[in-house]
Amino acid sequence: MTVNATTSNNSSRTVAPAAAATRAPVPVFWLALLATPIAAGANAPVLILPDMARSLGVAGGTAAWLLTAFGWAMATGTPLMAGLLRRRGLAVVLRLAAALVMGGTLLVAASPWLPLTLLGRCAQAAGGAGLVAAAMSLAGTARRMGVISAGFGMLGAAGPLLGRTLADGASWRLALGVQAVALLAVPAVLRHAGRGAAPVPAGRFDGRGAALLTALATALVLLPTQPLAAVAGALVAAVLLVLHVRRRPDGFVPAVLLRRPVFVVSALLALVLSTSYFTLLFSVPRLLADRAGWDAASAGTGQLFALLAGAALSWLLAAASARMGRGAVRTVLVTAGAAAALLGVFADSGALLVVATGVGVFTASAANAVLSTHAVSAAPGEAHRPSAIGLFTLCYQLGGAFGPALATLLVLG
């Protein structure tokens, strides 16, 4: 199952693929339930990282690798799952993703050691990447994609306070398992979309391209914490990947997408806005304590309301984007994103810091909804659309890895 796209004047929107024309689209409720719980699971550690560190017997900075590893696995897993979706179809991806989420959740629940817990979180993230790729491929329109992105923002907003509540009432391990709620949607999505969701015919799998892209993403994730080694690794991986794309332009990273300015600009802007949001999300609770004297409960509650409001506003922008030009949408996102970052750096008021997180989630969620449709519209044919989804989401999810690492480096460390 892939996402088709059309462009009209200054806006673009995704439409259901021709193969799906003979059946009703999957209800957006099931798509949101499939994709969005991972946001709560990803953000649940925001307020309980010290508890996790004490339980595992490690320092807080070491425990923060649980955040970075999750973002890395989500980022690198998305294009891999999108490639599998293209070659093997929806049913295979959903079943594999469900198995990874379940296995990772059980491992996190039982593991007494940080390395095994890291492995479990990576499995959860990779499985979640598959569920997100499936949901995005079935969304069909900017409005439906906006519902999913707003759900991301809202559950991401609830994640820190939910994690704190579950950790206080039971265990931080339960807080890291909330993502498993998404498994409830898998049977329903398979019933609605499983039949007729045949994979797009493709040639031999480009394993070298996939490996080089994963290596590049891994090096970039390490950039905030190991800058010298990360820069060297990223340069080597990037050069090898460029050479490989020239040799195999229709491989795992299609050259035609990299030549489309719309795709490149959309993906890079999503990366910047996502990084800014996740940096704010993990930094603001500490900043509220240091600059404004707020306790953890007040910080969690304040962020919750601000993030819920920002996520709701992102859906409004996504719904209106079809009537706006691409330039206007980008101007709104860049202006709001810059304002959020400046507030995070300079604001001493607790209220303004909370507003910064709300504006941050607005820009990130709206970017995911709107810019993803712009990116997919750049794909020249149906065969390249899963790759466009995967590579765009890779850029967005890299922000989920960069953000916690930057927060740890600048504020939490």
PDB file of C-alpha atoms in Angstrom, residues 166-320:
ATOM      1  CA  LEU A 166       2.428   5.312  36.209  1.00  0.00           C
ATOM      2  CA  ALA A 167       5.882   5.396  37.767  1.00  0.00           C
ATOM      3  CA  ASP A 168       4.491   6.716  41.059  1.00  0.00           C
ATOM      4  CA  GLY A 169       1.569   4.299  41.084  1.00  0.00           C
ATOM      5  CA  ALA A 170       3.316   1.187  39.818  1.00  0.00           C
ATOM      6  CA  SER A 171       6.684   1.252  38.033  1.00  0.00           C
ATOM      7  CA  TRP A 172       8.618   3.221  35.452  1.00  0.00           C
ATOM      8  CA  ARG A 173       8.687  -0.003  33.424  1.00  0.00           C
ATOM      9  CA  LEU A 174       4.920   0.173  33.045  1.00  0.00           C
ATOM     10  CA  ALA A 175       5.292   3.753  31.845  1.00  0.00           C
ATOM     11  CA  LEU A 176       7.620   2.574  29.069  1.00  0.00           C
ATOM     12  CA  GLY A 177       5.071  -0.031  28.015  1.00  0.00           C
ATOM     13  CA  VAL A 178       2.151   2.263  27.153  1.00  0.00           C
ATOM     14  CA  GLN A 179       3.077   2.038  23.469  1.00  0.00           C
ATOM     15  CA  ALA A 180       1.710  -1.531  23.413  1.00  0.00           C
ATOM     16  CA  VAL A 181      -1.830  -0.069  23.323  1.00  0.00           C
ATOM     17  CA  ALA A 182      -1.254   0.378  19.571  1.00  0.00           C
ATOM     18  CA  LEU A 183      -1.455  -3.397  19.121  1.00  0.00           C
ATOM     19  CA  LEU A 184      -5.214  -3.168  19.641  1.00  0.00           C
ATOM     20  CA  ALA A 185      -5.514  -1.496  16.223  1.00  0.00           C
ATOM     21  CA  VAL A 186      -3.538  -4.079  14.237  1.00  0.00           C
ATOM     22  CA  PRO A 187      -6.388  -6.601  13.673  1.00  0.00           C
ATOM     23  CA  ALA A 188      -8.807  -3.849  12.643  1.00  0.00           C
ATOM     24  CA  VAL A 189      -6.359  -2.300  10.165  1.00  0.00           C
ATOM     25  CA  LEU A 190      -5.623  -5.714   8.684  1.00  0.00           C
ATOM     26  CA  ARG A 191      -9.354  -6.371   8.247  1.00  0.00           C
ATOM     27  CA  HIS A 192      -9.964  -3.037   6.540  1.00  0.00           C
ATOM     28  CA  ALA A 193      -6.848  -2.798   4.389  1.00  0.00           C
ATOM     29  CA  GLY A 194      -5.145  -6.179   4.338  1.00  0.00           C
ATOM     30  CA  ARG A 195      -6.893  -7.470   1.247  1.00  0.00           C
ATOM     31  CA  GLY A 196      -5.711  -5.876  -1.943  1.00  0.00           C
ATOM     32  CA  ALA A 197      -2.778  -4.209  -0.211  1.00  0.00           C
ATOM     33  CA  ALA A 198      -0.294  -5.899  -2.491  1.00  0.00           C
ATOM     34  CA  PRO A 199       3.333  -4.790  -2.529  1.00  0.00           C
ATOM     35  CA  VAL A 200       4.622  -2.771  -5.444  1.00  0.00           C
ATOM     36  CA  PRO A 201       6.791  -4.978  -7.689  1.00  0.00           C
ATOM     37  CA  ALA A 202      10.427  -4.184  -7.033  1.00  0.00           C
ATOM     38  CA  GLY A 203      13.828  -5.482  -7.997  1.00  0.00           C
ATOM     39  CA  ARG A 204      16.510  -6.894  -5.758  1.00  0.00           C
ATOM     40  CA  PHE A 205      16.639  -5.303  -2.305  1.00  0.00           C
ATOM     41  CA  ASP A 206      19.347  -2.650  -2.032  1.00  0.00           C
ATOM     42  CA  GLY A 207      20.994  -3.901   1.145  1.00  0.00           C
ATOM     43  CA  ARG A 208      24.108  -1.766   0.698  1.00  0.00           C
ATOM     44  CA  GLY A 209      22.052   1.404   0.350  1.00  0.00           C
ATOM     45  CA  ALA A 210      20.032   0.525   3.454  1.00  0.00           C
ATOM     46  CA  ALA A 211      23.205  -0.183   5.437  1.00  0.00           C
ATOM     47  CA  LEU A 212      24.875   3.073   4.371  1.00  0.00           C
ATOM     48  CA  LEU A 213      21.790   5.116   5.212  1.00  0.00           C
ATOM     49  CA  THR A 214      21.598   3.453   8.637  1.00  0.00           C
ATOM     50  CA  ALA A 215      25.287   4.170   9.220  1.00  0.00           C
ATOM     51  CA  LEU A 216      24.802   7.821   8.275  1.00  0.00           C
ATOM     52  CA  ALA A 217      21.800   8.195  10.577  1.00  0.00           C
ATOM     53  CA  THR A 218      23.679   6.493  13.418  1.00  0.00           C
ATOM     54  CA  ALA A 219      26.642   8.843  13.061  1.00  0.00           C
ATOM     55  CA  LEU A 220      24.323  11.858  13.015  1.00  0.00           C
ATOM     56  CA  VAL A 221      22.560  10.694  16.177  1.00  0.00           C
ATOM     57  CA  LEU A 222      25.920  10.600  17.973  1.00  0.00           C
ATOM     58  CA  LEU A 223      26.796  14.142  16.860  1.00  0.00           C
ATOM     59  CA  PRO A 224      25.709  15.944  20.079  1.00  0.00           C
ATOM     60  CA  THR A 225      27.584  13.559  22.383  1.00  0.00           C
ATOM     61  CA  GLN A 226      30.572  12.386  20.316  1.00  0.00           C
ATOM     62  CA  PRO A 227      31.101  15.229  17.839  1.00  0.00           C
ATOM     63  CA  LEU A 228      34.519  14.348  16.418  1.00  0.00           C
ATOM     64  CA  ALA A 229      33.830  10.659  15.846  1.00  0.00           C
ATOM     65  CA  ALA A 230      30.322  11.433  14.623  1.00  0.00           C
ATOM     66  CA  VAL A 231      31.485  13.990  12.064  1.00  0.00           C
ATOM     67  CA  ALA A 232      34.128  11.621  10.736  1.00  0.00           C
ATOM     68  CA  GLY A 233      31.680   8.722  10.543  1.00  0.00           C
ATOM     69  CA  ALA A 234      28.970  10.854   8.959  1.00  0.00           C
ATOM     70  CA  LEU A 235      31.337  12.193   6.285  1.00  0.00           C
ATOM     71  CA  VAL A 236      32.533   8.704   5.357  1.00  0.00           C
ATOM     72  CA  ALA A 237      28.992   7.304   5.290  1.00  0.00           C
ATOM     73  CA  ALA A 238      27.695  10.282   3.298  1.00  0.00           C
ATOM     74  CA  VAL A 239      30.414  10.009   0.649  1.00  0.00           C
ATOM     75  CA  LEU A 240      29.891   6.256   0.286  1.00  0.00           C
ATOM     76  CA  LEU A 241      26.133   6.753   0.109  1.00  0.00           C
ATOM     77  CA  VAL A 242      26.438   9.425  -2.606  1.00  0.00           C
ATOM     78  CA  LEU A 243      28.686   7.147  -4.660  1.00  0.00           C
ATOM     79  CA  HIS A 244      26.280   4.266  -4.171  1.00  0.00           C
ATOM     80  CA  VAL A 245      23.266   6.354  -5.221  1.00  0.00           C
ATOM     81  CA  ARG A 246      25.088   7.288  -8.419  1.00  0.00           C
ATOM     82  CA  ARG A 247      25.717   3.615  -9.142  1.00  0.00           C
ATOM     83  CA  ARG A 248      22.194   2.569  -8.204  1.00  0.00           C
ATOM     84  CA  PRO A 249      19.872   5.561  -8.623  1.00  0.00           C
ATOM     85  CA  ASP A 250      16.707   3.473  -8.144  1.00  0.00           C
ATOM     86  CA  GLY A 251      17.922   1.769  -4.974  1.00  0.00           C
ATOM     87  CA  PHE A 252      17.015   2.224  -1.321  1.00  0.00           C
ATOM     88  CA  VAL A 253      17.618   5.993  -1.593  1.00  0.00           C
ATOM     89  CA  PRO A 254      16.134   6.990  -4.974  1.00  0.00           C
ATOM     90  CA  ALA A 255      18.208   9.665  -6.682  1.00  0.00           C
ATOM     91  CA  VAL A 256      15.094  11.194  -8.212  1.00  0.00           C
ATOM     92  CA  LEU A 257      13.859  12.237  -4.752  1.00  0.00           C
ATOM     93  CA  LEU A 258      17.143  13.901  -3.867  1.00  0.00           C
ATOM     94  CA  ARG A 259      16.872  15.982  -7.039  1.00  0.00           C
ATOM     95  CA  ARG A 260      13.445  17.350  -6.075  1.00  0.00           C
ATOM     96  CA  PRO A 261      13.766  20.638  -4.110  1.00  0.00           C
ATOM     97  CA  VAL A 262      10.285  20.211  -2.661  1.00  0.00           C
ATOM     98  CA  PHE A 263      11.252  16.903  -1.077  1.00  0.00           C
ATOM     99  CA  VAL A 264      14.639  18.085   0.207  1.00  0.00           C
ATOM    100  CA  VAL A 265      13.327  21.355   1.685  1.00  0.00           C
ATOM    101  CA  SER A 266      10.338  19.631   3.315  1.00  0.00           C
ATOM    102  CA  ALA A 267      12.471  16.915   4.873  1.00  0.00           C
ATOM    103  CA  LEU A 268      15.169  19.261   6.182  1.00  0.00           C
ATOM    104  CA  LEU A 269      12.641  21.707   7.616  1.00  0.00           C
ATOM    105  CA  ALA A 270      10.870  18.841   9.375  1.00  0.00           C
ATOM    106  CA  LEU A 271      14.232  17.765  10.831  1.00  0.00           C
ATOM    107  CA  VAL A 272      14.969  21.245  12.211  1.00  0.00           C
ATOM    108  CA  LEU A 273      11.513  21.768  13.722  1.00  0.00           C
ATOM    109  CA  SER A 274      11.416  18.277  15.211  1.00  0.00           C
ATOM    110  CA  THR A 275      14.856  18.724  16.782  1.00  0.00           C
ATOM    111  CA  SER A 276      13.813  22.047  18.292  1.00  0.00           C
ATOM    112  CA  TYR A 277      10.616  20.576  19.728  1.00  0.00           C
ATOM    113  CA  PHE A 278      12.225  17.526  21.325  1.00  0.00           C
ATOM    114  CA  THR A 279      15.026  19.631  22.767  1.00  0.00           C
ATOM    115  CA  LEU A 280      12.434  21.889  24.387  1.00  0.00           C
ATOM    116  CA  LEU A 281      10.333  18.968  25.573  1.00  0.00           C
ATOM    117  CA  PHE A 282      13.185  17.415  27.535  1.00  0.00           C
ATOM    118  CA  SER A 283      14.803  20.691  28.636  1.00  0.00           C
ATOM    119  CA  VAL A 284      11.852  22.763  29.807  1.00  0.00           C
ATOM    120  CA  PRO A 285      11.034  20.712  32.970  1.00  0.00           C
ATOM    121  CA  ARG A 286      14.574  21.366  34.261  1.00  0.00           C
ATOM    122  CA  LEU A 287      14.440  24.988  33.107  1.00  0.00           C
ATOM    123  CA  LEU A 288      11.136  25.480  34.924  1.00  0.00           C
ATOM    124  CA  ALA A 289      12.769  24.240  38.126  1.00  0.00           C
ATOM    125  CA  ASP A 290      15.974  26.237  37.704  1.00  0.00           C
ATOM    126  CA  ARG A 291      14.572  29.514  36.364  1.00  0.00           C
ATOM    127  CA  ALA A 292      11.061  29.648  37.834  1.00  0.00           C
ATOM    128  CA  GLY A 293      11.153  27.318  40.866  1.00  0.00           C
ATOM    129  CA  TRP A 294       8.387  25.005  39.609  1.00  0.00           C
ATOM    130  CA  ASP A 295       8.182  21.476  41.011  1.00  0.00           C
ATOM    131  CA  ALA A 296       7.866  18.383  38.812  1.00  0.00           C
ATOM    132  CA  ALA A 297       4.083  18.112  39.160  1.00  0.00           C
ATOM    133  CA  SER A 298       3.515  21.745  38.189  1.00  0.00           C
ATOM    134  CA  ALA A 299       5.920  21.442  35.270  1.00  0.00           C
ATOM    135  CA  GLY A 300       4.199  18.291  34.001  1.00  0.00           C
ATOM    136  CA  THR A 301       0.722  19.783  34.291  1.00  0.00           C
ATOM    137  CA  GLY A 302       1.725  23.053  32.648  1.00  0.00           C
ATOM    138  CA  GLN A 303       3.412  21.301  29.774  1.00  0.00           C
ATOM    139  CA  LEU A 304       0.440  18.985  29.323  1.00  0.00           C
ATOM    140  CA  PHE A 305      -2.033  21.813  28.716  1.00  0.00           C
ATOM    141  CA  ALA A 306       0.364  23.745  26.501  1.00  0.00           C
ATOM    142  CA  LEU A 307       1.212  20.703  24.395  1.00  0.00           C
ATOM    143  CA  LEU A 308      -2.429  19.693  24.027  1.00  0.00           C
ATOM    144  CA  ALA A 309      -3.267  23.185  22.798  1.00  0.00           C
ATOM    145  CA  GLY A 310      -0.340  23.200  20.378  1.00  0.00           C
ATOM    146  CA  ALA A 311      -1.259  19.782  18.988  1.00  0.00           C
ATOM    147  CA  ALA A 312      -4.867  20.857  18.439  1.00  0.00           C
ATOM    148  CA  LEU A 313      -3.730  23.991  16.599  1.00  0.00           C
ATOM    149  CA  SER A 314      -1.508  21.867  14.375  1.00  0.00           C
ATOM    150  CA  TRP A 315      -4.562  20.016  13.091  1.00  0.00           C
ATOM    151  CA  LEU A 316      -6.178  23.340  12.187  1.00  0.00           C
ATOM    152  CA  LEU A 317      -3.126  24.316  10.141  1.00  0.00           C
ATOM    153  CA  ALA A 318      -3.098  20.898   8.456  1.00  0.00           C
ATOM    154  CA  ALA A 319      -6.792  21.242   7.586  1.00  0.00           C
ATOM    155  CA  ALA A 320      -6.225  24.729   6.152  1.00  0.00           C
TER     156      ALA A 320
END
